[in-house]
Structure formats: C-alpha cells, structure tokens
C-alpha cells in the first residue's frame, strides 16, 4: 500500500468542500468503471466529458480528499468524483460569464 498516489501533502478536507449538495456540475474528464461500479465491465464509460450532473452527497477518502457523489441524468449513473474532475455551473465567476456572452443565458437554462 506504500505506492498509493496521495497527490502530495495536500489535505483537502482541512478546508470546506468546494461544491455544495444540489449544485450543478460538469464532468471535466471521461469516467470509466474501475471495477467498483456493479453490472458493467472494467473500462466501460460511465460518464462522458462535458456531461452535466448534480452533487448528491459529499464524503471523504483517505482522510485527505472530498469525494462528491454526482448524479448524471443523461447516463443515469451516480459516481464518486474528486473536485479536480468536476467544474461548477452554478457559481461561475463574473469574468467567465462575460466571456460566455449570450451562451451564459443558455447555460442557465440547462437542467
């Protein structure tokens, strides 16, 4: 077990969670079954990059990281994700909304 990648010395749970329950998020990467999702082969794509989901619960892993249970309605899967694997859609900074322009309104309507 000495070879577990713990992402350096950062202790994410020393700070509040970056996302709230019920918050809309988007997947920043493809999520494949690592063998822990029952009923699918290892390597099966569970979530596509860009898929929109909602944070359903927040837990911890290795007493170091927050794990966000995210429900993706398009694929029907609920998977655990780290903060670096998702991005908020509900609390975008003003400069990002400005760059989105008219697409910001369309983004607000996505549910």
Coordinates of N, CA, C and O in Angstrom, one line a residue:
X1 N 0.8 -1.2 0.0 CA 0.0 0.0 0.0 C 0.8 1.3 0.0 O 0.3 2.3 -0.1
X2 N 2.1 1.1 0.0 CA 3.0 2.3 0.1 C 3.0 3.0 -1.2 O 3.5 4.2 -1.3
X3 N 2.5 2.4 -2.3 CA 2.6 3.0 -3.6 C 1.3 3.8 -4.0 O 1.1 4.2 -5.1
X4 N 0.4 4.0 -3.0 CA -0.8 4.8 -3.2 C -0.5 6.2 -3.5 O 0.3 6.9 -2.8
X5 N -1.0 6.8 -4.7 CA -0.7 8.2 -5.0 C -1.7 9.0 -4.2 O -2.9 9.1 -4.4
X6 N -1.1 9.8 -3.3 CA -2.0 10.6 -2.4 C -1.9 12.1 -2.8 O -2.3 13.0 -2.1
X7 N -1.4 12.4 -4.1 CA -1.4 13.8 -4.6 C -0.6 14.7 -3.6 O -1.1 15.8 -3.3
X8 N 0.6 14.3 -3.3 CA 1.4 15.1 -2.4 C 0.9 15.2 -1.0 O 0.3 14.3 -0.5
X9 N 1.2 16.3 -0.4 CA 0.9 16.5 1.0 C -0.4 17.4 1.2 O -0.7 17.8 2.3
X10 N -1.1 17.6 0.2 CA -2.3 18.5 0.3 C -3.4 17.7 1.1 O -3.7 16.6 0.8
X11 N -4.0 18.4 2.1 CA -5.1 17.8 2.8 C -6.3 18.6 2.5 O -6.6 19.7 3.1
X12 N -7.1 18.2 1.5 CA -8.2 18.9 1.0 C -9.3 19.1 2.1 O -10.0 20.1 2.1
X13 N -9.5 18.1 3.0 CA -10.5 18.2 4.0 C -10.2 19.2 5.1 O -11.1 19.4 6.0
X14 N -9.1 19.8 5.1 CA -8.8 20.9 6.0 C -9.6 22.2 5.7 O -9.7 23.0 6.6
X15 N -10.1 22.3 4.5 CA -10.9 23.4 4.0 C -12.3 22.9 3.8 O -12.5 21.7 3.6
X16 N -13.2 23.8 3.7 CA -14.6 23.4 3.4 C -14.7 22.8 2.0 O -13.9 23.1 1.1
X17 N -15.7 22.0 1.7 CA -15.9 21.5 0.4 C -16.0 22.6 -0.7 O -16.6 23.6 -0.4
X18 N -15.6 22.3 -1.9 CA -15.6 23.3 -2.9 C -17.0 23.3 -3.6 O -17.4 24.3 -4.3
X19 N -17.8 22.3 -3.4 CA -19.1 22.2 -4.0 C -20.2 21.9 -2.9 O -19.8 21.4 -1.9
X20 N -21.4 22.3 -3.2 CA -22.5 22.1 -2.3 C -23.4 21.0 -2.8 O -23.5 20.8 -4.0
X21 N -24.2 20.4 -1.9 CA -25.2 19.5 -2.3 C -26.2 20.2 -3.2 O -26.6 21.3 -2.9
X22 N -26.6 19.5 -4.3 CA -27.6 20.1 -5.2 C -27.0 21.0 -6.3 O -27.7 21.4 -7.2
X23 N -25.7 21.3 -6.2 CA -25.0 22.1 -7.1 C -24.9 21.4 -8.5 O -24.5 20.3 -8.6
X24 N -25.1 22.2 -9.6 CA -24.9 21.7 -10.9 C -23.4 21.7 -11.2 O -22.7 22.7 -11.0
X25 N -22.9 20.6 -11.8 CA -21.5 20.5 -12.1 C -21.4 19.8 -13.5 O -22.3 19.2 -14.0
X26 N -20.2 20.0 -14.1 CA -20.0 19.3 -15.4 C -18.7 18.5 -15.2 O -17.8 18.9 -14.6
X27 N -18.7 17.3 -15.9 CA -17.5 16.4 -15.8 C -16.4 17.0 -16.7 O -16.7 17.3 -17.8
X28 N -15.2 17.1 -16.1 CA -14.1 17.6 -16.9 C -13.3 16.5 -17.6 O -12.4 16.8 -18.3
X29 N -13.7 15.2 -17.3 CA -13.0 14.1 -17.9 C -14.0 12.9 -18.1 O -15.0 12.9 -17.5
X30 N -13.6 12.0 -18.9 CA -14.3 10.7 -19.1 C -14.1 9.9 -17.8 O -13.0 9.8 -17.3
X31 N -15.2 9.3 -17.3 CA -15.1 8.4 -16.1 C -15.4 7.0 -16.6 O -16.5 6.7 -17.2
X32 N -14.5 6.1 -16.3 CA -14.6 4.7 -16.7 C -14.8 3.9 -15.4 O -14.3 4.3 -14.4
X33 N -15.4 2.8 -15.6 CA -15.6 1.8 -14.4 C -14.2 1.2 -14.1 O -13.5 0.6 -14.9
X34 N -13.9 1.4 -12.8 CA -12.6 0.9 -12.3 C -12.8 -0.5 -11.6 O -11.9 -1.0 -11.0
X35 N -14.0 -1.0 -11.8 CA -14.4 -2.3 -11.2 C -15.3 -2.2 -10.0 O -15.8 -3.2 -9.4
X36 N -15.5 -0.9 -9.5 CA -16.4 -0.7 -8.4 C -17.8 -0.4 -8.7 O -18.6 -0.4 -7.8
X37 N -18.1 -0.2 -10.0 CA -19.5 0.0 -10.4 C -20.1 -1.3 -10.9 O -19.7 -1.8 -11.9
X38 N -21.0 -1.8 -10.1 CA -21.6 -3.1 -10.4 C -22.4 -3.2 -11.6 O -23.1 -2.3 -12.0
X39 N -22.3 -4.3 -12.4 CA -23.1 -4.5 -13.6 C -22.4 -4.1 -14.9 O -23.0 -4.2 -15.9
X40 N -21.2 -3.5 -14.8 CA -20.5 -3.0 -16.0 C -19.1 -3.6 -16.0 O -18.5 -3.7 -14.9
X41 N -18.5 -3.8 -17.2 CA -17.2 -4.3 -17.3 C -16.2 -3.2 -16.9 O -16.5 -2.0 -17.0
X42 N -15.0 -3.6 -16.4 CA -13.9 -2.6 -16.2 C -13.6 -1.9 -17.5 O -13.5 -2.5 -18.5
X43 N -13.5 -0.6 -17.4 CA -13.2 0.2 -18.6 C -14.4 0.8 -19.3 O -14.3 1.7 -20.1
X44 N -15.6 0.3 -18.9 CA -16.8 0.8 -19.5 C -17.0 2.3 -19.2 O -16.8 2.7 -18.0
X45 N -17.3 3.1 -20.2 CA -17.5 4.6 -19.9 C -18.8 4.8 -19.2 O -19.9 4.4 -19.7
X46 N -18.7 5.4 -18.0 CA -19.9 5.7 -17.2 C -20.4 7.1 -17.4 O -21.6 7.4 -17.4
X47 N -19.4 8.0 -17.6 CA -19.8 9.5 -17.8 C -18.9 10.0 -18.9 O -17.7 9.8 -18.9
X48 N -19.5 10.8 -19.8 CA -18.7 11.4 -20.8 C -18.2 12.8 -20.4 O -18.9 13.4 -19.5
X49 N -17.1 13.3 -20.9 CA -16.6 14.6 -20.6 C -17.7 15.6 -21.1 O -18.3 15.5 -22.1
X50 N -18.0 16.6 -20.2 CA -19.0 17.6 -20.5 C -20.4 17.2 -20.1 O -21.3 18.1 -20.2
X51 N -20.6 16.1 -19.5 CA -21.9 15.7 -19.1 C -22.3 16.4 -17.8 O -21.4 16.6 -16.9
X52 N -23.5 16.9 -17.7 CA -23.9 17.7 -16.6 C -24.6 16.8 -15.5 O -25.4 15.9 -15.8
X53 N -24.3 17.1 -14.2 CA -24.8 16.3 -13.1 C -25.0 17.2 -11.9 O -24.8 18.4 -12.0
X54 N -25.5 16.6 -10.9 CA -25.8 17.3 -9.6 C -25.1 16.6 -8.5 O -25.1 15.4 -8.4
X55 N -24.5 17.4 -7.6 CA -23.9 16.8 -6.4 C -25.0 16.3 -5.5 O -25.9 17.1 -5.1
X56 N -24.9 15.0 -5.1 CA -26.0 14.4 -4.3 C -25.5 14.2 -2.8 O -26.3 14.3 -1.9
X57 N -24.2 14.0 -2.6 CA -23.7 13.9 -1.3 C -22.2 14.1 -1.3 O -21.5 14.1 -2.4
X58 N -21.6 14.4 -0.1 CA -20.2 14.7 0.0 C -19.6 13.8 1.1 O -20.1 13.7 2.2
X59 N -18.6 13.0 0.7 CA -17.9 12.2 1.6 C -16.4 12.5 1.6 O -15.9 13.4 1.0
X60 N -15.6 11.6 2.2 CA -14.1 11.8 2.2 C -13.5 10.5 1.9 O -14.1 9.4 2.0
X61 N -12.2 10.5 1.5 CA -11.4 9.4 1.1 C -10.0 9.5 1.6 O -9.4 10.6 1.5
X62 N -9.5 8.5 2.3 CA -8.1 8.5 2.8 C -7.9 9.6 3.8 O -6.8 10.1 4.0
X63 N -8.9 10.1 4.4 CA -8.8 11.3 5.4 C -8.1 12.4 4.8 O -7.4 13.2 5.5
X64 N -8.2 12.6 3.5 CA -7.5 13.6 2.7 C -8.3 14.4 1.7 O -8.2 15.6 1.6
X65 N -9.2 13.7 1.0 CA -9.9 14.2 -0.1 C -11.4 14.2 0.1 O -11.9 13.3 0.8
X66 N -12.1 15.2 -0.5 CA -13.6 15.1 -0.6 C -13.9 14.3 -1.8 O -13.3 14.4 -2.8
X67 N -14.9 13.5 -1.7 CA -15.5 12.7 -2.8 C -16.9 13.2 -2.9 O -17.7 13.1 -2.0
X68 N -17.2 13.7 -4.1 CA -18.6 14.2 -4.4 C -19.4 13.1 -5.2 O -18.9 12.7 -6.3
X69 N -20.5 12.6 -4.6 CA -21.3 11.7 -5.3 C -22.2 12.6 -6.3 O -22.9 13.4 -5.9
X70 N -21.9 12.4 -7.6 CA -22.6 13.2 -8.6 C -23.5 12.3 -9.4 O -23.1 11.3 -9.9
X71 N -24.7 12.7 -9.5 CA -25.7 12.0 -10.4 C -25.8 12.7 -11.7 O -26.1 13.9 -11.8
X72 N -25.5 11.9 -12.7 CA -25.6 12.3 -14.1 C -26.8 11.8 -14.8 O -26.9 10.6 -15.0
X73 N -27.8 12.6 -15.0 CA -29.1 12.2 -15.5 C -29.0 11.6 -16.9 O -29.8 10.7 -17.3
X74 N -28.2 12.2 -17.8 CA -28.1 11.7 -19.2 C -27.7 10.3 -19.3 O -28.2 9.5 -20.0
X75 N -26.7 9.8 -18.4 CA -26.3 8.4 -18.5 C -27.0 7.6 -17.4 O -26.9 6.4 -17.5
X76 N -27.6 8.3 -16.4 CA -28.3 7.6 -15.4 C -27.3 7.0 -14.3 O -27.8 6.2 -13.5
X77 N -26.1 7.5 -14.3 CA -25.1 6.9 -13.3 C -24.9 7.9 -12.2 O -24.9 9.1 -12.4
X78 N -24.6 7.4 -11.0 CA -24.1 8.2 -9.9 C -22.7 7.7 -9.6 O -22.6 6.5 -9.3
X79 N -21.7 8.6 -9.7 CA -20.4 8.2 -9.4 C -19.7 9.2 -8.5 O -20.1 10.3 -8.3
X80 N -18.7 8.7 -7.8 CA -17.9 9.5 -6.9 C -16.8 10.2 -7.7 O -16.1 9.6 -8.5
X81 N -16.6 11.5 -7.5 CA -15.7 12.3 -8.2 C -14.9 13.2 -7.3 O -15.5 13.7 -6.3
X82 N -13.7 13.5 -7.6 CA -12.9 14.5 -6.9 C -13.1 15.9 -7.5 O -13.6 16.0 -8.6
X83 N -12.8 16.9 -6.7 CA -13.1 18.3 -7.1 C -12.3 18.6 -8.4 O -12.9 19.4 -9.2
X84 N -11.2 18.0 -8.6 CA -10.4 18.3 -9.8 C -11.1 17.7 -11.1 O -10.7 18.1 -12.2
X85 N -12.1 16.8 -10.9 CA -12.7 16.2 -12.0 C -14.0 16.8 -12.4 O -14.6 16.4 -13.4
X86 N -14.5 17.8 -11.7 CA -15.7 18.5 -12.0 C -15.6 20.0 -11.9 O -14.6 20.5 -11.3
X87 N -16.5 20.7 -12.5 CA -16.5 22.2 -12.5 C -17.9 22.6 -12.3 O -18.9 22.1 -12.8
X88 N -18.1 23.7 -11.5 CA -19.4 24.2 -11.2 C -20.0 24.9 -12.4 O -19.4 25.4 -13.3
X89 N -21.4 24.8 -12.4 CA -22.1 25.5 -13.4 C -23.0 26.6 -12.7 O -23.5 27.5 -13.4
X90 N -23.1 26.5 -11.4 CA -24.0 27.4 -10.7 C -23.3 28.6 -10.1 O -23.9 29.6 -9.9
X91 N -22.0 28.6 -9.9 CA -21.2 29.7 -9.3 C -20.0 30.1 -10.2 O -18.9 30.2 -9.7
X92 N -20.3 30.3 -11.5 CA -19.2 30.7 -12.3 C -18.8 32.2 -12.0 O -19.7 33.0 -11.8
X93 N -17.5 32.5 -12.1 CA -17.0 33.9 -11.8 C -17.6 34.8 -12.9 O -17.9 34.4 -14.0
X94 N -17.7 36.1 -12.5 CA -18.3 37.1 -13.5 C -17.5 37.2 -14.7 O -18.1 37.4 -15.8
X95 N -16.1 37.1 -14.7 CA -15.3 37.2 -15.9 C -15.6 36.0 -16.8 O -15.6 36.2 -18.1
X96 N -15.9 34.9 -16.3 CA -16.2 33.7 -17.2 C -17.6 34.0 -17.8 O -17.8 33.7 -19.0
X97 N -18.6 34.4 -17.1 CA -19.9 34.7 -17.6 C -19.8 35.8 -18.7 O -20.5 35.7 -19.7
X98 N -18.9 36.8 -18.5 CA -18.8 37.8 -19.6 C -18.2 37.2 -20.9 O -18.7 37.5 -21.9
X99 N -17.2 36.3 -20.7 CA -16.7 35.7 -21.9 C -17.7 34.8 -22.6 O -17.6 34.6 -23.8
X100 N -18.6 34.2 -21.8 CA -19.6 33.3 -22.4 C -20.6 34.1 -23.2 O -21.2 33.6 -24.2
X101 N -20.9 35.4 -22.8 CA -21.8 36.2 -23.5 C -23.2 35.7 -23.5 O -23.8 35.3 -22.5
X102 N -23.8 35.5 -24.8 CA -25.1 35.0 -24.9 C -25.3 33.6 -24.5 O -26.3 33.1 -24.1
X103 N -24.2 32.8 -24.5 CA -24.2 31.4 -24.1 C -24.4 31.3 -22.6 O -24.9 30.2 -22.1
X104 N -24.2 32.3 -21.8 CA -24.4 32.3 -20.4 C -25.9 32.1 -20.1 O -26.2 31.4 -19.1
X105 N -26.8 32.7 -20.8 CA -28.2 32.6 -20.6 C -28.6 31.1 -21.0 O -29.4 30.5 -20.3
X106 N -28.1 30.6 -22.0 CA -28.4 29.2 -22.4 C -27.9 28.3 -21.4 O -28.6 27.3 -21.1
X107 N -26.7 28.5 -20.8 CA -26.2 27.7 -19.7 C -27.1 27.7 -18.5 O -27.3 26.6 -17.9
X108 N -27.7 28.8 -18.2 CA -28.6 28.9 -17.0 C -29.8 28.1 -17.2 O -30.4 27.6 -16.3
X109 N -30.2 27.8 -18.5 CA -31.4 27.1 -18.7 C -31.2 25.6 -18.7 O -32.1 24.8 -18.7
X110 N -29.9 25.1 -18.8 CA -29.6 23.7 -18.8 C -29.9 23.1 -17.4 O -29.4 23.6 -16.4
X111 N -30.7 22.1 -17.4 CA -31.1 21.4 -16.1 C -31.1 19.9 -16.4 O -31.5 19.3 -17.1

